[in-house]
GROMACS .gro file of C-alpha atoms in nm:
model
  240
    1MET     CA    1   7.754   2.571   0.932
    2SER     CA    2   7.551   2.751   0.677
    3LYS     CA    3   7.557   2.438   0.450
    4ASN     CA    4   7.472   2.210   0.739
    5LEU     CA    5   7.166   2.441   0.795
    6LEU     CA    6   7.044   2.456   0.479
    7LYS     CA    7   7.072   2.043   0.449
    8ASN     CA    8   6.880   2.039   0.745
    9GLU     CA    9   6.619   2.250   0.649
   10SER     CA   10   6.616   2.058   0.310
   11HIS     CA   11   6.570   1.755   0.492
   12SER     CA   12   6.300   1.889   0.704
   13ASP     CA   13   6.078   2.006   0.401
   14GLY     CA   14   6.116   1.689   0.246
   15GLU     CA   15   5.962   1.515   0.547
   16HIS     CA   16   5.688   1.757   0.537
   17TRP     CA   17   5.586   1.709   0.191
   18ILE     CA   18   5.615   1.328   0.229
   19SER     CA   19   5.385   1.322   0.536
   20ILE     CA   20   5.144   1.547   0.354
   21SER     CA   21   5.139   1.288   0.025
   22ASP     CA   22   5.090   1.004   0.267
   23MET     CA   23   4.810   1.174   0.425
   24MET     CA   24   4.644   1.252   0.097
   25THR     CA   25   4.700   0.887  -0.014
   26ALA     CA   26   4.510   0.787   0.305
   27LEU     CA   27   4.251   1.019   0.250
   28MET     CA   28   4.198   0.884  -0.099
   29LEU     CA   29   4.196   0.548   0.038
   30VAL     CA   30   3.904   0.646   0.274
   31PHE     CA   31   3.672   0.777   0.025
   32MET     CA   32   3.715   0.503  -0.221
   33LEU     CA   33   3.643   0.256   0.094
   34ILE     CA   34   3.350   0.484   0.145
   35ALA     CA   35   3.236   0.452  -0.221
   36ILE     CA   36   3.288   0.079  -0.248
   37SER     CA   37   3.078   0.064   0.038
   38PHE     CA   38   2.806   0.259  -0.108
   39MET     CA   39   2.795   0.114  -0.418
   40LEU     CA   40   2.794  -0.223  -0.245
   41ARG     CA   41   2.514  -0.136  -0.025
   42VAL     CA   42   2.299  -0.008  -0.325
   43THR     CA   43   2.375  -0.305  -0.526
   44GLN     CA   44   2.245  -0.499  -0.253
   45GLN     CA   45   1.947  -0.304  -0.193
   46ASN     CA   46   1.843  -0.325  -0.559
   47GLN     CA   47   1.882  -0.724  -0.552
   48GLU     CA   48   1.673  -0.699  -0.238
   49ILE     CA   49   1.388  -0.508  -0.409
   50LYS     CA   50   1.415  -0.691  -0.730
   51GLN     CA   51   1.346  -1.036  -0.501
   52LEU     CA   52   1.071  -0.860  -0.314
   53ALA     CA   53   0.926  -0.764  -0.632
   54GLU     CA   54   0.910  -1.103  -0.820
   55ASP     CA   55   0.806  -1.239  -0.490
   56TYR     CA   56   0.508  -0.967  -0.475
   57GLN     CA   57   0.425  -1.008  -0.802
   58GLU     CA   58   0.422  -1.402  -0.796
   59ILE     CA   59   0.179  -1.401  -0.476
   60LYS     CA   60  -0.048  -1.110  -0.596
   61LYS     CA   61  -0.117  -1.328  -0.929
   62GLU     CA   62  -0.191  -1.634  -0.746
   63ILE     CA   63  -0.424  -1.470  -0.505
   64TYR     CA   64  -0.598  -1.280  -0.819
   65GLU     CA   65  -0.624  -1.610  -0.992
   66GLU     CA   66  -0.777  -1.799  -0.690
   67LEU     CA   67  -1.032  -1.491  -0.641
   68GLN     CA   68  -1.129  -1.486  -1.003
   69ILE     CA   69  -1.205  -1.817  -1.041
   70GLU     CA   70  -1.397  -1.833  -0.695
   71PHE     CA   71  -1.595  -1.525  -0.755
   72GLU     CA   72  -1.636  -1.524  -1.179
   73ASP     CA   73  -2.012  -1.642  -1.149
   74ASP     CA   74  -2.124  -1.378  -0.915
   75LEU     CA   75  -1.920  -1.050  -1.007
   76GLU     CA   76  -2.191  -0.953  -1.252
   77ASP     CA   77  -2.492  -1.030  -0.995
   78TRP     CA   78  -2.352  -0.793  -0.723
   79ASN     CA   79  -2.190  -0.533  -0.984
   80ALA     CA   80  -1.841  -0.593  -0.848
   81GLU     CA   81  -1.516  -0.647  -1.008
   82ILE     CA   82  -1.157  -0.767  -0.924
   83LEU     CA   83  -0.865  -0.536  -1.003
   84PRO     CA   84  -0.541  -0.740  -1.034
   85ASN     CA   85  -0.303  -0.461  -1.008
   86TYR     CA   86  -0.384  -0.378  -0.651
   87LEU     CA   87  -0.573  -0.708  -0.524
   88ILE     CA   88  -0.887  -0.513  -0.489
   89VAL     CA   89  -1.263  -0.627  -0.481
   90ARG     CA   90  -1.469  -0.332  -0.570
   91PHE     CA   91  -1.839  -0.353  -0.498
   92LYS     CA   92  -1.967  -0.059  -0.741
   93ASP     CA   93  -2.351  -0.076  -0.668
   94VAL     CA   94  -2.352   0.183  -0.360
   95ASP     CA   95  -2.726   0.248  -0.373
   96VAL     CA   96  -2.815  -0.115  -0.319
   97MET     CA   97  -2.552  -0.089  -0.012
   98PHE     CA   98  -2.676   0.190   0.153
   99LYS     CA   99  -2.917   0.462   0.129
  100GLN     CA  100  -2.827   0.802   0.037
  101GLY     CA  101  -2.630   0.979   0.322
  102GLU     CA  102  -2.645   0.684   0.540
  103SER     CA  103  -2.427   0.426   0.676
  104GLU     CA  104  -2.630   0.146   0.731
  105LEU     CA  105  -2.629  -0.164   0.537
  106THR     CA  106  -2.925  -0.246   0.335
  107GLU     CA  107  -3.034  -0.621   0.359
  108ALA     CA  108  -2.937  -0.666   0.013
  109PHE     CA  109  -2.577  -0.589   0.057
  110LYS     CA  110  -2.561  -0.775   0.400
  111GLN     CA  111  -2.698  -1.081   0.177
  112ARG     CA  112  -2.399  -1.015  -0.038
  113LEU     CA  113  -2.136  -1.008   0.234
  114GLU     CA  114  -2.269  -1.305   0.377
  115ASP     CA  115  -2.204  -1.471   0.059
  116PHE     CA  116  -1.851  -1.340  -0.048
  117PHE     CA  117  -1.676  -1.283   0.294
  118PRO     CA  118  -1.658  -1.628   0.409
  119ARG     CA  119  -1.530  -1.732   0.073
  120TYR     CA  120  -1.307  -1.436   0.046
  121LEU     CA  121  -1.160  -1.508   0.382
  122GLU     CA  122  -1.109  -1.903   0.326
  123ILE     CA  123  -0.866  -1.768   0.031
  124LEU     CA  124  -0.670  -1.533   0.190
  125ALA     CA  125  -0.625  -1.725   0.528
  126GLN     CA  126  -0.454  -2.013   0.346
  127LYS     CA  127  -0.150  -2.108   0.503
  128LYS     CA  128   0.052  -1.978   0.181
  129TYR     CA  129  -0.085  -1.678   0.202
  130LYS     CA  130  -0.198  -1.581   0.572
  131ASP     CA  131   0.216  -1.491   0.675
  132GLU     CA  132   0.222  -1.260   0.334
  133ILE     CA  133  -0.061  -1.070   0.410
  134GLU     CA  134  -0.019  -0.704   0.565
  135ASP     CA  135  -0.344  -0.592   0.574
  136ILE     CA  136  -0.700  -0.654   0.420
  137ARG     CA  137  -0.852  -0.287   0.428
  138ILE     CA  138  -1.173  -0.234   0.360
  139GLU     CA  139  -1.210   0.112   0.209
  140GLY     CA  140  -1.521   0.323   0.188
  141HIS     CA  141  -1.523   0.583  -0.095
  142THR     CA  142  -1.736   0.844  -0.208
  143SER     CA  143  -1.814   1.119  -0.449
  144SER     CA  144  -1.717   1.459  -0.443
  145GLU     CA  145  -2.074   1.557  -0.406
  146TRP     CA  146  -2.226   1.710  -0.081
  147GLU     CA  147  -2.558   1.866  -0.055
  148ASN     CA  148  -2.495   2.220   0.086
  149ALA     CA  149  -2.171   2.225   0.150
  150ARG     CA  150  -2.020   2.550   0.166
  151SER     CA  151  -1.658   2.471   0.048
  152GLU     CA  152  -1.484   2.171  -0.076
  153GLU     CA  153  -1.292   2.127   0.264
  154GLU     CA  154  -1.637   2.107   0.431
  155ALA     CA  155  -1.763   1.830   0.122
  156TYR     CA  156  -1.440   1.646   0.207
  157LEU     CA  157  -1.481   1.618   0.579
  158ASN     CA  158  -1.848   1.515   0.560
  159ASN     CA  159  -1.766   1.266   0.312
  160MET     CA  160  -1.444   1.160   0.529
  161GLU     CA  161  -1.723   1.084   0.814
  162LEU     CA  162  -1.942   0.915   0.578
  163SER     CA  163  -1.714   0.684   0.434
  164GLN     CA  164  -1.534   0.607   0.771
  165ASN     CA  165  -1.896   0.510   0.919
  166ARG     CA  166  -1.982   0.309   0.593
  167ALA     CA  167  -1.623   0.083   0.623
  168ARG     CA  168  -1.678   0.063   0.993
  169LYS     CA  169  -2.061  -0.057   0.952
  170VAL     CA  170  -1.902  -0.313   0.699
  171LEU     CA  171  -1.634  -0.460   0.919
  172SER     CA  172  -1.853  -0.462   1.214
  173TYR     CA  173  -2.121  -0.679   0.987
  174LEU     CA  174  -1.883  -0.898   0.891
  175LEU     CA  175  -1.743  -0.970   1.250
  176THR     CA  176  -2.074  -1.126   1.322
  177LEU     CA  177  -2.053  -1.418   1.043
  178ASP     CA  178  -1.974  -1.726   1.190
  179LYS     CA  179  -1.635  -1.763   0.970
  180SER     CA  180  -1.511  -1.459   1.089
  181LYS     CA  181  -1.565  -1.544   1.432
  182LYS     CA  182  -1.354  -1.873   1.421
  183LYS     CA  183  -1.055  -1.661   1.265
  184PHE     CA  184  -1.105  -1.330   1.500
  185ASP     CA  185  -0.763  -1.340   1.623
  186TRP     CA  186  -0.629  -1.318   1.275
  187LEU     CA  187  -0.860  -1.077   1.149
  188LYS     CA  188  -0.828  -0.833   1.434
  189SER     CA  189  -0.456  -0.790   1.354
  190THR     CA  190  -0.510  -0.782   0.987
  191VAL     CA  191  -0.827  -0.646   0.885
  192THR     CA  192  -0.911  -0.251   0.883
  193ALA     CA  193  -1.197  -0.036   0.816
  194ASN     CA  194  -1.082   0.314   0.630
  195GLY     CA  195  -1.271   0.620   0.509
  196MET     CA  196  -1.154   0.763   0.206
  197SER     CA  197  -1.379   1.021   0.125
  198PHE     CA  198  -1.305   1.137  -0.218
  199SER     CA  199  -0.923   1.118  -0.195
  200ASN     CA  200  -0.920   0.871  -0.488
  201LEU     CA  201  -1.190   0.934  -0.714
  202ILE     CA  202  -1.282   0.761  -1.063
  203TYR     CA  203  -1.316   0.920  -1.387
  204GLU     CA  204  -1.494   0.854  -1.699
  205GLU     CA  205  -1.327   0.670  -1.961
  206GLU     CA  206  -1.389   0.904  -2.232
  207LYS     CA  207  -1.375   1.201  -2.039
  208PRO     CA  208  -1.034   1.135  -1.810
  209ASN     CA  209  -1.121   1.496  -1.650
  210VAL     CA  210  -1.467   1.434  -1.584
  211GLU     CA  211  -1.504   1.244  -1.215
  212ASP     CA  212  -1.769   0.959  -1.257
  213LYS     CA  213  -1.979   1.015  -0.951
  214GLN     CA  214  -2.157   0.654  -0.972
  215LEU     CA  215  -1.854   0.470  -0.975
  216SER     CA  216  -1.679   0.662  -0.723
  217ARG     CA  217  -1.921   0.568  -0.474
  218ARG     CA  218  -1.796   0.228  -0.378
  219VAL     CA  219  -1.683   0.000  -0.148
  220ASP     CA  220  -1.334  -0.169  -0.186
  221PHE     CA  221  -1.181  -0.487  -0.037
  222ARG     CA  222  -0.799  -0.455  -0.080
  223VAL     CA  223  -0.509  -0.675   0.016
  224VAL     CA  224  -0.169  -0.545   0.106
  225ILE     CA  225   0.115  -0.786   0.066
  226LYS     CA  226   0.408  -0.748   0.300
  227ALA     CA  227   0.640  -0.743   0.028
  228GLU     CA  228   0.477  -0.448  -0.118
  229GLU     CA  229   0.525  -0.288   0.245
  230ARG     CA  230   0.873  -0.386   0.268
  231ILE     CA  231   0.948  -0.218  -0.092
  232ARG     CA  232   0.839   0.115   0.015
  233GLU     CA  233   1.031   0.079   0.331
  234ILE     CA  234   1.405  -0.003   0.144
  235SER     CA  235   1.287   0.265  -0.139
  236GLY     CA  236   1.214   0.518   0.124
  237GLU     CA  237   0.860   0.575  -0.049
  238GLY     CA  238   0.547   0.667   0.142
  239ASP     CA  239   0.198   0.490   0.061
  240LEU     CA  240   0.110   0.427  -0.295
   0.00000   0.00000   0.00000
């Protein structure tokens, strides 16, 4: 009887160890499947980002080249430049655009905008670009100065109000142009006016820690491509 009992206990222990072994094998398979699934997802994500990056660079290059060809004879007269890396058309002579501390457009700036914006719009509203554009951002920028400001925060908020008002005034004026009226449905879902205060200062080339107050005061027209936004979403990044 004792032999039978020992035999049964031994058989029971064997079954016990076999079931633990099976369970561990199953868990390893589950972990392997999870790891493989994760690697496949990362690989697919990287491929998607790579394709989007290629599309983004190609569209950006084409838009930049068209803008450069269209405005190359005007940029010097306007004291403007086109930045290819960010698809920005930058108007730098703020003293010609606005009176100091004010948001009303000067007549000289209105004339520049009348010349610039219809041609700018003609390029961006082409079928090959229109559906690829996420935003056209009119950005008002200031220096860090504000007379009689008691703190940097106060100067920042005052400049935020000024830069927002200037950007909004530019947009408001552009919408009165005939070309804008014809494309209003697209513009209202695409063009935004953004006050940036001194959140994106420009620094002197020879002194990278010294603010270039004159160049920091500017109005930028910036194109944001949908692929750029999609890359940020996939990679989990915020605004650049």
